[in-house]
């Protein structure tokens, strides 16, 4: 059996560069150009998005085809196949997979054992379909309510809680044989700018960074995180050069993460097509600067031409001496060591059993039970507990209004279908009038719904990220004027709650995955006592 040569000095520069690049692609089959690059060893790792993922059987077949191409490369090295399967609002596996509540729901439950079991259950499903690297957990401390990209992806605003739950979650994931990736180092929580669109700045001094932003990452390193993802965020207290993001900063990557925190695993960039990089030095130059600064795995998620150009630029930078060859050998060595660590390689040889898919292990009752427990234990009555549960005798005079979709953040893929609170509540309180509206229908339906609310004995409104949706805000305000005892349900961002001080009763779920929506319906109907607590302070944004 062919083995990976332990002496990387005998690898070509092109082969080394292939191991330090991760690329994405469109569709649910392997494009011919990508297959050729994998077979040649020019590219050695892949990231998947919802656009690539069908049923568990289809995903397993796709990953089998990807690995088959990689095993035809000169050194027969399997791929790291990655996905952002965070749970909650950033979920890539939908069809047939268990849909887990996300981090802020786990923050509301505040149980490290539950976080561990969610991570383990998720890891087992990922491993079963051939995903070997989960770009999760998010360890950003969300202490800025105006943060446009983290929000419910965070475990909360308390650094210790984020550290404890994040470490437990990643241990659970890695116990299933899937590498975790702590992100976004050194912290993307206290920003009001989305790095997909521009370069955020975290202006705090080192004392504050140590107390807040860095605490979860220190704990993750201590817990054995196999990889860490960089943030396209500028930290002047660590990197004095104006406008230099952490991803491109040797002071952050080598000085802070490697030397100070002692991290020895794989350091992955966030996607270099994001505007914080692409709008500055550019994606291709960013790839060169990131590797030179200390990154081990360069992520270019979407555009084939940029992926090819980045590979060419990295090879040229090494061949011309801009980046020392030993730097790319070091990075490739770490990636290969990770592949050994998660069982893709043994003694340098590919492990056939590890590459065997088991899609029948996805969506099992055990995983669903863990997801349902997370949903139940997260649901929170934020205020107005005295007005709950709803009176079943008044079900025929109860109006339930739900907005069926949410404004998407840039890290979120399109959602095939969202669970319906209106339908879940109608099953528990037969006779209620359930109205589910697409966002575009809200304004047109508002006058009729307001009139119906005036006649109803009980009114419930369920919103999804109203903090980013003017029509949803208008809907709640109109219903609150018509129904003084209006009950609000925040199905995603809990920061929706303080927008409406006139609404005296609020339930928060932090996720609109099925388990969370079902739990909210149970609380409203009196079938479940809510025990969750808000993991963030609910002040107006």
Short mmCIF file of C-alpha atoms in Angstrom, two decimals:
data_model
loop_
_atom_site.label_atom_id
_atom_site.label_comp_id
_atom_site.label_asym_id
_atom_site.label_seq_id
_atom_site.Cartn_x
_atom_site.Cartn_y
_atom_site.Cartn_z
CA UNK A 1 0.00 0.00 0.00
CA UNK A 2 1.29 3.43 -0.94
CA UNK A 3 2.19 5.57 2.05
CA UNK A 4 2.43 9.29 2.63
CA UNK A 5 6.11 10.12 2.56
CA UNK A 6 7.03 11.24 6.11
CA UNK A 7 9.85 13.35 4.69
CA UNK A 8 7.97 16.30 3.24
CA UNK A 9 11.18 17.64 1.74
CA UNK A 10 10.57 15.08 -1.03
CA UNK A 11 7.15 16.51 -1.88
CA UNK A 12 6.84 19.01 -4.73
CA UNK A 13 5.77 22.54 -3.86
CA UNK A 14 2.51 21.96 -5.74
CA UNK A 15 1.76 18.87 -3.63
CA UNK A 16 2.50 20.74 -0.41
CA UNK A 17 0.30 23.67 -1.43
CA UNK A 18 -2.51 21.24 -2.25
CA UNK A 19 -2.60 20.12 1.38
CA UNK A 20 -2.90 23.68 2.72
CA UNK A 21 -5.85 24.74 0.56
CA UNK A 22 -9.57 24.05 1.11
CA UNK A 23 -12.09 24.83 -1.62
CA UNK A 24 -15.84 24.77 -2.19
CA UNK A 25 -17.78 24.09 -5.37
CA UNK A 26 -21.34 24.34 -6.77
CA UNK A 27 -23.81 21.50 -7.12
CA UNK A 28 -24.19 17.96 -5.84
CA UNK A 29 -21.66 16.27 -8.12
CA UNK A 30 -17.90 16.74 -8.36
CA UNK A 31 -17.04 19.22 -11.14
CA UNK A 32 -14.61 17.80 -13.68
CA UNK A 33 -12.03 20.52 -13.08
CA UNK A 34 -12.07 19.91 -9.32
CA UNK A 35 -11.81 16.16 -9.80
CA UNK A 36 -8.75 16.67 -11.97
CA UNK A 37 -7.16 18.95 -9.34
CA UNK A 38 -7.84 16.40 -6.58
CA UNK A 39 -6.36 13.56 -8.64
CA UNK A 40 -3.26 15.63 -9.34
CA UNK A 41 -2.86 16.60 -5.68
CA UNK A 42 -3.16 20.32 -6.48
CA UNK A 43 -6.05 20.63 -4.02
CA UNK A 44 -6.38 18.49 -0.93
CA UNK A 45 -9.39 19.59 1.12
CA UNK A 46 -13.02 20.52 0.45
CA UNK A 47 -15.79 22.49 2.17
CA UNK A 48 -19.48 21.75 1.62
CA UNK A 49 -22.49 24.04 1.87
CA UNK A 50 -26.23 23.43 1.66
CA UNK A 51 -25.91 23.82 -2.11
CA UNK A 52 -23.95 20.54 -2.16
CA UNK A 53 -26.00 18.51 0.30
CA UNK A 54 -29.01 16.32 -0.45
CA UNK A 55 -30.15 13.26 1.45
CA UNK A 56 -27.70 11.39 3.69
CA UNK A 57 -27.32 8.77 0.95
CA UNK A 58 -26.62 11.42 -1.69
CA UNK A 59 -24.13 13.20 0.56
CA UNK A 60 -22.32 9.97 1.39
CA UNK A 61 -22.04 9.21 -2.33
CA UNK A 62 -20.71 12.70 -3.08
CA UNK A 63 -18.10 12.45 -0.35
CA UNK A 64 -17.16 8.98 -1.59
CA UNK A 65 -16.55 10.41 -5.06
CA UNK A 66 -14.46 13.24 -3.62
CA UNK A 67 -12.34 10.86 -1.57
CA UNK A 68 -11.98 8.51 -4.53
CA UNK A 69 -10.44 11.30 -6.57
CA UNK A 70 -8.08 12.23 -3.72
CA UNK A 71 -6.95 8.62 -3.30
CA UNK A 72 -5.85 8.65 -6.93
CA UNK A 73 -3.40 11.49 -6.18
CA UNK A 74 0.35 10.81 -6.03
CA UNK A 75 0.46 10.42 -2.23
CA UNK A 76 -3.05 8.92 -1.83
CA UNK A 77 -3.97 11.33 0.95
CA UNK A 78 -7.68 11.55 1.86
CA UNK A 79 -9.39 14.91 2.04
CA UNK A 80 -10.55 16.87 5.00
CA UNK A 81 -14.22 17.38 4.09
CA UNK A 82 -15.61 20.26 6.11
CA UNK A 83 -18.97 21.91 6.76
CA UNK A 84 -20.29 24.66 9.04
CA UNK A 85 -22.67 22.43 10.99
CA UNK A 86 -23.11 24.66 14.03
CA UNK A 87 -26.72 23.79 14.76
CA UNK A 88 -29.51 26.34 14.92
CA UNK A 89 -29.40 29.07 12.30
CA UNK A 90 -26.21 27.78 10.65
CA UNK A 91 -27.11 24.25 9.65
CA UNK A 92 -25.91 22.60 6.44
CA UNK A 93 -27.48 19.12 6.74
CA UNK A 94 -31.26 19.31 6.39
CA UNK A 95 -32.73 16.42 4.42
CA UNK A 96 -33.07 13.41 6.70
CA UNK A 97 -30.59 14.68 9.30
CA UNK A 98 -31.31 15.62 12.90
CA UNK A 99 -31.85 19.36 13.24
CA UNK A 100 -30.26 20.54 16.47
CA UNK A 101 -30.94 23.81 18.30
CA UNK A 102 -27.92 26.10 18.18
CA UNK A 103 -25.45 27.47 20.67
CA UNK A 104 -27.57 30.18 22.28
CA UNK A 105 -30.24 27.57 23.03
CA UNK A 106 -27.55 25.54 24.79
CA UNK A 107 -26.50 28.73 26.58
CA UNK A 108 -30.07 29.11 27.87
CA UNK A 109 -30.06 25.50 29.09
CA UNK A 110 -26.62 26.08 30.69
CA UNK A 111 -25.71 22.38 31.03
CA UNK A 112 -22.23 21.27 29.87
CA UNK A 113 -23.34 17.63 29.79
CA UNK A 114 -26.15 18.51 27.37
CA UNK A 115 -23.70 20.50 25.23
CA UNK A 116 -21.38 17.47 25.16
CA UNK A 117 -24.20 15.16 24.09
CA UNK A 118 -25.36 17.53 21.36
CA UNK A 119 -21.80 17.76 20.01
CA UNK A 120 -21.40 13.98 20.11
CA UNK A 121 -24.74 13.29 18.40
CA UNK A 122 -23.96 15.84 15.71
CA UNK A 123 -20.49 14.40 15.24
CA UNK A 124 -21.84 10.89 14.77
CA UNK A 125 -24.13 12.05 11.98
CA UNK A 126 -21.35 13.99 10.27
CA UNK A 127 -18.98 11.03 10.46
CA UNK A 128 -21.67 8.76 9.03
CA UNK A 129 -21.83 10.77 5.80
CA UNK A 130 -18.09 11.38 5.45
CA UNK A 131 -17.69 14.89 6.89
CA UNK A 132 -14.48 14.87 8.88
CA UNK A 133 -14.11 18.51 9.99
CA UNK A 134 -16.90 20.58 11.51
CA UNK A 135 -16.19 24.31 11.39
CA UNK A 136 -17.72 24.74 14.84
CA UNK A 137 -18.20 25.63 17.65
CA UNK A 138 -18.55 29.41 17.57
CA UNK A 139 -16.73 30.67 20.68
CA UNK A 140 -17.41 34.36 20.14
CA UNK A 141 -18.79 36.07 23.25
CA UNK A 142 -21.88 37.89 21.99
CA UNK A 143 -21.83 40.93 24.26
CA UNK A 144 -22.89 43.33 21.51
CA UNK A 145 -26.64 43.13 20.79
CA UNK A 146 -26.07 44.91 17.47
CA UNK A 147 -23.72 42.19 16.19
CA UNK A 148 -25.06 41.40 12.71
CA UNK A 149 -23.35 38.04 12.14
CA UNK A 150 -22.93 36.15 15.45
CA UNK A 151 -26.07 36.57 17.60
CA UNK A 152 -27.69 33.22 18.37
CA UNK A 153 -24.63 31.42 16.98
CA UNK A 154 -22.95 32.30 20.30
CA UNK A 155 -23.47 30.49 23.60
CA UNK A 156 -24.11 33.90 25.18
CA UNK A 157 -22.44 36.97 26.65
CA UNK A 158 -20.80 35.46 29.74
CA UNK A 159 -17.22 34.46 28.83
CA UNK A 160 -17.10 31.66 31.40
CA UNK A 161 -20.37 30.13 30.19
CA UNK A 162 -19.19 30.32 26.58
CA UNK A 163 -15.88 28.72 27.57
CA UNK A 164 -17.48 25.91 29.56
CA UNK A 165 -20.19 25.02 27.06
CA UNK A 166 -17.92 25.42 24.05
CA UNK A 167 -15.28 23.10 25.50
CA UNK A 168 -17.92 20.50 26.35
CA UNK A 169 -19.47 20.70 22.87
CA UNK A 170 -16.16 20.29 21.06
CA UNK A 171 -15.16 17.35 23.26
CA UNK A 172 -18.45 15.69 22.35
CA UNK A 173 -17.94 16.31 18.65
CA UNK A 174 -14.36 15.02 18.66
CA UNK A 175 -15.39 11.91 20.62
CA UNK A 176 -17.29 10.94 17.46
CA UNK A 177 -14.14 11.14 15.32
CA UNK A 178 -14.84 14.53 13.74
CA UNK A 179 -12.41 17.42 14.18
CA UNK A 180 -13.81 20.55 15.82
CA UNK A 181 -12.80 24.07 14.85
CA UNK A 182 -13.00 26.80 17.49
CA UNK A 183 -13.95 30.08 15.82
CA UNK A 184 -13.54 33.03 15.19
CA UNK A 185 -10.18 33.71 16.88
CA UNK A 186 -9.49 36.00 18.71
CA UNK A 187 -13.22 36.90 18.85
CA UNK A 188 -15.97 38.30 16.63
CA UNK A 189 -18.58 38.86 19.35
CA UNK A 190 -18.17 42.54 20.19
CA UNK A 191 -18.51 43.89 16.67
CA UNK A 192 -21.27 45.80 14.91
CA UNK A 193 -19.84 45.09 11.44
CA UNK A 194 -20.14 41.82 9.50
CA UNK A 195 -16.73 40.70 8.20
CA UNK A 196 -18.50 39.25 5.15
CA UNK A 197 -19.06 42.89 4.18
CA UNK A 198 -16.26 44.99 5.73
CA UNK A 199 -13.42 44.86 8.26
CA UNK A 200 -14.62 45.08 11.89
CA UNK A 201 -12.41 46.42 14.66
CA UNK A 202 -12.36 45.24 18.29
CA UNK A 203 -10.70 48.18 20.09
CA UNK A 204 -10.28 46.73 23.58
CA UNK A 205 -6.98 46.51 25.46
CA UNK A 206 -5.20 43.27 26.32
CA UNK A 207 -6.64 43.10 29.83
CA UNK A 208 -10.17 43.16 28.47
CA UNK A 209 -9.33 40.71 25.66
CA UNK A 210 -7.92 38.26 28.19
CA UNK A 211 -10.98 38.53 30.41
CA UNK A 212 -13.60 38.23 27.68
CA UNK A 213 -12.70 37.38 24.09
CA UNK A 214 -9.78 35.03 24.73
CA UNK A 215 -11.18 33.03 27.63
CA UNK A 216 -13.25 30.58 25.53
CA UNK A 217 -10.33 29.99 23.16
CA UNK A 218 -7.91 29.27 26.00
CA UNK A 219 -10.40 26.73 27.32
CA UNK A 220 -10.82 25.20 23.86
CA UNK A 221 -7.06 24.76 23.50
CA UNK A 222 -6.94 23.14 26.95
CA UNK A 223 -9.85 20.87 25.93
CA UNK A 224 -7.89 19.65 22.91
CA UNK A 225 -9.50 21.47 19.97
CA UNK A 226 -8.00 20.01 16.80
CA UNK A 227 -8.32 23.26 14.85
CA UNK A 228 -9.00 26.98 15.22
CA UNK A 229 -10.45 29.40 12.66
CA UNK A 230 -9.21 32.97 12.33
CA UNK A 231 -11.40 36.08 12.39
CA UNK A 232 -11.22 38.74 9.70
CA UNK A 233 -11.23 41.33 12.48
CA UNK A 234 -8.62 43.93 13.43
CA UNK A 235 -7.36 43.91 17.04
CA UNK A 236 -5.19 47.02 17.54
CA UNK A 237 -4.11 45.90 21.02
CA UNK A 238 -2.36 42.90 19.44
CA UNK A 239 -1.68 44.06 15.87
CA UNK A 240 -0.74 47.77 15.73
CA UNK A 241 -0.62 47.95 11.93
CA UNK A 242 -3.82 49.76 10.91
CA UNK A 243 -6.31 47.65 8.98
CA UNK A 244 -4.46 44.34 9.33
CA UNK A 245 -6.99 41.62 10.25
CA UNK A 246 -6.13 38.77 12.58
CA UNK A 247 -6.15 36.36 9.62
CA UNK A 248 -3.13 38.14 8.14
CA UNK A 249 -1.33 39.01 11.38
CA UNK A 250 1.75 37.11 12.51
CA UNK A 251 1.41 38.79 15.90
CA UNK A 252 -2.07 37.29 16.33
CA UNK A 253 -1.52 33.87 14.78
CA UNK A 254 2.02 33.12 15.92
CA UNK A 255 2.44 35.39 18.92
CA UNK A 256 -0.98 35.18 20.54
CA UNK A 257 -2.37 31.81 19.46
CA UNK A 258 0.75 29.67 19.11
CA UNK A 259 3.09 31.17 21.71
CA UNK A 260 0.71 32.58 24.31
CA UNK A 261 -2.20 30.12 24.17
CA UNK A 262 0.04 27.20 23.21
CA UNK A 263 -2.11 25.94 20.33
CA UNK A 264 -0.34 23.34 18.18
CA UNK A 265 -3.19 22.18 15.93
CA UNK A 266 -4.36 23.31 12.50
CA UNK A 267 -5.06 27.02 12.04
CA UNK A 268 -7.72 27.63 9.38
CA UNK A 269 -8.59 30.96 7.80
CA UNK A 270 -12.18 32.05 7.47
CA UNK A 271 -13.13 32.30 3.80
CA UNK A 272 -10.83 34.71 2.00
CA UNK A 273 -13.60 35.75 -0.38
CA UNK A 274 -15.24 37.69 2.45
CA UNK A 275 -15.06 41.46 1.94
CA UNK A 276 -12.89 42.07 5.00
CA UNK A 277 -10.11 40.39 2.97
CA UNK A 278 -11.32 40.59 -0.64
CA UNK A 279 -12.03 44.31 -0.27
CA UNK A 280 -8.58 44.94 1.22
CA UNK A 281 -5.52 43.05 0.01
CA UNK A 282 -7.69 40.77 -2.13
CA UNK A 283 -8.43 37.06 -1.93
CA UNK A 284 -5.32 35.85 -3.77
CA UNK A 285 -2.82 38.11 -2.00
CA UNK A 286 -4.68 37.32 1.22
CA UNK A 287 -3.93 33.63 0.72
CA UNK A 288 -0.20 34.35 0.50
CA UNK A 289 -0.19 36.71 3.48
CA UNK A 290 -2.26 34.32 5.62
CA UNK A 291 0.08 31.38 5.03
CA UNK A 292 3.09 33.59 5.67
CA UNK A 293 1.50 34.86 8.91
CA UNK A 294 1.05 31.33 10.25
CA UNK A 295 -2.22 29.92 8.90
CA UNK A 296 -2.09 26.23 7.94
CA UNK A 297 -5.23 25.86 5.85
CA UNK A 298 -6.37 28.51 3.37
CA UNK A 299 -10.13 28.60 2.79
CA UNK A 300 -11.52 29.86 -0.53
CA UNK A 301 -15.12 28.71 -0.55
CA UNK A 302 -16.86 29.71 -3.74
CA UNK A 303 -15.10 30.87 -6.90
CA UNK A 304 -13.07 28.44 -9.02
CA UNK A 305 -11.00 31.15 -10.70
CA UNK A 306 -9.97 32.58 -7.32
CA UNK A 307 -9.21 29.12 -5.99
CA UNK A 308 -6.91 28.39 -8.93
CA UNK A 309 -5.28 31.80 -8.63
CA UNK A 310 -4.70 31.32 -4.89
CA UNK A 311 -3.04 27.94 -5.47
CA UNK A 312 -0.83 29.43 -8.19
CA UNK A 313 0.08 32.41 -6.02
CA UNK A 314 1.02 30.20 -3.07
CA UNK A 315 3.18 27.98 -5.25
CA UNK A 316 4.90 31.00 -6.80
CA UNK A 317 5.46 32.61 -3.39
CA UNK A 318 7.26 29.48 -2.18
CA UNK A 319 9.25 28.95 -5.38
CA UNK A 320 10.45 32.56 -5.39
CA UNK A 321 11.32 32.59 -1.70
CA UNK A 322 8.67 35.02 -0.49
CA UNK A 323 7.38 32.24 1.78
CA UNK A 324 10.06 29.85 3.05
CA UNK A 325 9.51 26.26 1.95
CA UNK A 326 9.75 25.17 5.58
CA UNK A 327 6.62 27.27 6.32
CA UNK A 328 4.48 25.38 3.79
CA UNK A 329 6.02 22.09 4.96
CA UNK A 330 5.08 23.00 8.52
CA UNK A 331 1.50 23.84 7.48
CA UNK A 332 1.10 20.72 5.35
CA UNK A 333 2.59 18.64 8.15
CA UNK A 334 -0.04 19.91 10.58
CA UNK A 335 -2.84 19.14 8.12
CA UNK A 336 -1.49 15.62 7.57
CA UNK A 337 -1.14 15.13 11.33
CA UNK A 338 -4.80 16.10 11.74
CA UNK A 339 -5.79 13.57 9.10
CA UNK A 340 -3.89 10.93 11.07
CA UNK A 341 -5.44 12.11 14.32
CA UNK A 342 -9.02 11.64 13.12
CA UNK A 343 -8.26 8.29 11.53
CA UNK A 344 -8.14 9.14 7.83
CA UNK A 345 -4.53 7.99 7.74
CA UNK A 346 -2.64 5.38 9.73
CA UNK A 347 1.11 5.37 9.45
CA UNK A 348 0.64 7.57 6.42
CA UNK A 349 -1.71 5.17 4.61
CA UNK A 350 -5.41 5.82 3.94
CA UNK A 351 -7.77 3.93 6.26
CA UNK A 352 -10.45 2.24 4.18
CA UNK A 353 -12.83 1.65 7.10
CA UNK A 354 -12.74 5.34 8.06
CA UNK A 355 -13.77 6.29 4.53
CA UNK A 356 -16.72 3.87 4.49
CA UNK A 357 -20.01 5.81 4.72
CA UNK A 358 -22.95 4.82 6.92
CA UNK A 359 -25.85 7.11 5.93
CA UNK A 360 -28.26 4.78 7.70
CA UNK A 361 -26.88 6.15 10.99
CA UNK A 362 -28.27 9.63 10.31
CA UNK A 363 -31.55 10.84 11.81
CA UNK A 364 -31.86 8.09 14.40
CA UNK A 365 -34.15 8.29 17.42
CA UNK A 366 -31.25 8.72 19.85
CA UNK A 367 -30.05 11.89 18.12
CA UNK A 368 -33.59 13.26 17.82
CA UNK A 369 -34.05 12.69 21.54
CA UNK A 370 -30.96 14.79 22.31
CA UNK A 371 -32.17 17.58 20.00
CA UNK A 372 -35.61 17.54 21.61
CA UNK A 373 -34.11 17.72 25.08
CA UNK A 374 -32.04 20.74 24.02
CA UNK A 375 -35.16 22.46 22.69
CA UNK A 376 -37.16 21.78 25.86
CA UNK A 377 -34.46 22.87 28.27
CA UNK A 378 -33.69 26.08 26.36
CA UNK A 379 -37.18 27.52 26.00
CA UNK A 380 -37.56 30.58 28.22
CA UNK A 381 -40.45 32.62 29.52
CA UNK A 382 -38.68 35.97 29.50
CA UNK A 383 -41.55 37.89 31.08
CA UNK A 384 -45.26 37.60 31.78
CA UNK A 385 -45.32 34.07 33.18
CA UNK A 386 -48.56 34.96 34.96
CA UNK A 387 -50.31 35.13 31.57
CA UNK A 388 -49.33 31.59 30.58
CA UNK A 389 -50.38 29.00 29.63
CA UNK A 390 -53.09 29.89 27.16
CA UNK A 391 -56.62 28.92 28.16
CA UNK A 392 -57.66 25.85 26.12
CA UNK A 393 -61.32 26.75 26.64
CA UNK A 394 -60.67 29.89 24.60
CA UNK A 395 -58.98 28.05 21.72
CA UNK A 396 -61.79 28.86 19.23
CA UNK A 397 -61.23 32.56 19.99
CA UNK A 398 -57.42 32.37 19.81
CA UNK A 399 -55.45 33.93 16.94
CA UNK A 400 -51.90 32.74 16.25
CA UNK A 401 -49.89 34.81 13.76
CA UNK A 402 -46.48 33.59 12.63
CA UNK A 403 -43.94 35.05 10.22
CA UNK A 404 -42.67 32.03 8.31
CA UNK A 405 -39.16 33.14 7.40
CA UNK A 406 -36.35 35.33 8.70
CA UNK A 407 -33.80 37.76 7.29
CA UNK A 408 -30.69 35.64 6.73
CA UNK A 409 -27.26 36.48 8.02
CA UNK A 410 -24.35 36.12 5.60
CA UNK A 411 -23.15 32.94 7.31
CA UNK A 412 -26.54 31.28 6.83
CA UNK A 413 -27.49 29.24 3.78
CA UNK A 414 -31.08 29.30 2.46
CA UNK A 415 -33.38 27.21 4.66
CA UNK A 416 -35.42 24.57 2.80
CA UNK A 417 -38.34 24.75 5.27
CA UNK A 418 -38.83 26.22 8.73
CA UNK A 419 -40.83 24.51 11.45
CA UNK A 420 -44.21 26.12 12.11
CA UNK A 421 -45.21 27.29 15.58
CA UNK A 422 -48.74 28.04 14.36
CA UNK A 423 -49.17 24.44 13.23
CA UNK A 424 -47.56 23.01 16.37
CA UNK A 425 -49.83 25.07 18.61
CA UNK A 426 -52.93 24.18 16.57
CA UNK A 427 -52.19 20.51 17.22
CA UNK A 428 -52.19 21.14 20.97
CA UNK A 429 -55.06 23.61 21.10
CA UNK A 430 -57.56 22.44 18.47
CA UNK A 431 -59.71 25.23 17.15
CA UNK A 432 -57.17 28.07 17.18
CA UNK A 433 -57.00 30.29 14.11
CA UNK A 434 -53.47 29.84 12.77
CA UNK A 435 -52.12 32.34 10.24
CA UNK A 436 -48.65 31.82 8.77
CA UNK A 437 -47.31 34.65 6.63
CA UNK A 438 -44.33 34.96 4.34
CA UNK A 439 -42.37 38.15 5.09
CA UNK A 440 -43.61 39.74 1.86
CA UNK A 441 -47.22 39.17 2.93
CA UNK A 442 -46.95 40.83 6.33
CA UNK A 443 -47.76 44.44 5.42
CA UNK A 444 -50.69 43.48 3.22
CA UNK A 445 -52.23 41.23 5.86
CA UNK A 446 -51.70 43.62 8.78
CA UNK A 447 -55.08 45.47 8.65
CA UNK A 448 -57.09 42.25 8.55
CA UNK A 449 -55.04 40.62 11.30
CA UNK A 450 -55.35 43.70 13.50
CA UNK A 451 -59.13 43.55 13.13
CA UNK A 452 -59.13 39.84 13.96
CA UNK A 453 -56.92 40.51 17.00
CA UNK A 454 -59.45 42.99 18.40
CA UNK A 455 -62.12 40.27 18.35
CA UNK A 456 -59.92 37.46 19.70
CA UNK A 457 -59.73 36.44 23.34
CA UNK A 458 -56.07 35.37 23.05
CA UNK A 459 -53.47 36.47 20.50
CA UNK A 460 -49.98 35.04 19.90
CA UNK A 461 -47.44 36.49 17.48
CA UNK A 462 -44.27 34.59 16.54
CA UNK A 463 -41.43 36.53 14.94
CA UNK A 464 -38.09 35.59 13.43
CA UNK A 465 -35.36 38.21 13.75
CA UNK A 466 -37.74 41.16 13.92
CA UNK A 467 -34.67 43.14 14.97
CA UNK A 468 -33.68 43.00 11.27
CA UNK A 469 -37.18 43.21 9.75
CA UNK A 470 -39.25 46.39 9.64
CA UNK A 471 -42.44 44.63 8.46
CA UNK A 472 -42.27 42.26 11.43
CA UNK A 473 -41.80 45.17 13.81
CA UNK A 474 -44.84 46.93 12.35
CA UNK A 475 -46.88 43.74 12.68
CA UNK A 476 -46.09 43.33 16.37
CA UNK A 477 -46.78 46.98 17.10
CA UNK A 478 -50.16 46.83 15.35
CA UNK A 479 -51.17 43.60 17.08
CA UNK A 480 -50.06 44.96 20.46
CA UNK A 481 -52.30 47.97 19.96
CA UNK A 482 -55.25 45.73 19.16
CA UNK A 483 -54.62 43.05 21.80
CA UNK A 484 -53.35 44.36 25.16
CA UNK A 485 -52.56 40.81 26.37
CA UNK A 486 -50.57 39.89 23.27
CA UNK A 487 -48.13 37.00 23.77
CA UNK A 488 -44.90 37.26 21.78
CA UNK A 489 -42.63 34.38 20.78
CA UNK A 490 -39.09 35.18 19.63
CA UNK A 491 -38.20 32.14 17.52
CA UNK A 492 -34.64 33.23 16.71
CA UNK A 493 -33.01 36.36 18.15
CA UNK A 494 -33.95 37.09 21.77
CA UNK A 495 -33.05 40.70 21.01
CA UNK A 496 -36.51 40.93 19.43
CA UNK A 497 -37.97 41.04 22.95
CA UNK A 498 -36.80 44.51 24.11
CA UNK A 499 -38.02 46.08 20.86
CA UNK A 500 -41.58 45.84 22.16
CA UNK A 501 -41.90 47.00 25.78
CA UNK A 502 -45.67 47.20 25.32
CA UNK A 503 -45.80 43.39 24.96
CA UNK A 504 -45.78 42.06 28.52
CA UNK A 505 -45.44 38.33 27.81
CA UNK A 506 -42.55 36.85 25.83
CA UNK A 507 -41.29 33.34 25.17
CA UNK A 508 -37.82 32.89 23.62
CA UNK A 509 -36.45 29.77 21.91
CA UNK A 510 -33.12 31.05 20.42
CA UNK A 511 -33.65 28.66 17.49
CA UNK A 512 -36.46 27.77 15.11
CA UNK A 513 -35.41 24.20 14.56
CA UNK A 514 -38.29 21.72 15.07
CA UNK A 515 -37.29 20.81 18.63
CA UNK A 516 -37.32 24.47 19.68
CA UNK A 517 -40.61 25.27 17.99
CA UNK A 518 -42.28 22.21 19.50
CA UNK A 519 -41.02 23.21 22.95
CA UNK A 520 -42.46 26.71 22.57
CA UNK A 521 -45.84 25.25 21.59
CA UNK A 522 -45.75 22.98 24.65
CA UNK A 523 -45.07 25.95 26.94
CA UNK A 524 -47.87 28.01 25.42
CA UNK A 525 -50.31 25.10 25.74
CA UNK A 526 -49.29 24.29 29.31
CA UNK A 527 -47.66 20.96 28.50
CA UNK A 528 -44.15 22.05 29.53
CA UNK A 529 -42.71 24.23 32.29
CA UNK A 530 -40.03 26.50 30.82
CA UNK A 531 -36.69 26.30 32.64
CA UNK A 532 -34.34 28.16 30.28
CA UNK A 533 -32.75 31.48 31.22
CA UNK A 534 -31.62 34.20 28.79
CA UNK A 535 -27.84 33.87 28.22
CA UNK A 536 -27.70 37.53 27.13
CA UNK A 537 -29.02 40.74 28.64
CA UNK A 538 -32.12 41.76 26.74
CA UNK A 539 -31.64 45.47 26.23
CA UNK A 540 -32.77 47.47 23.22
CA UNK A 541 -30.49 47.27 20.20
#
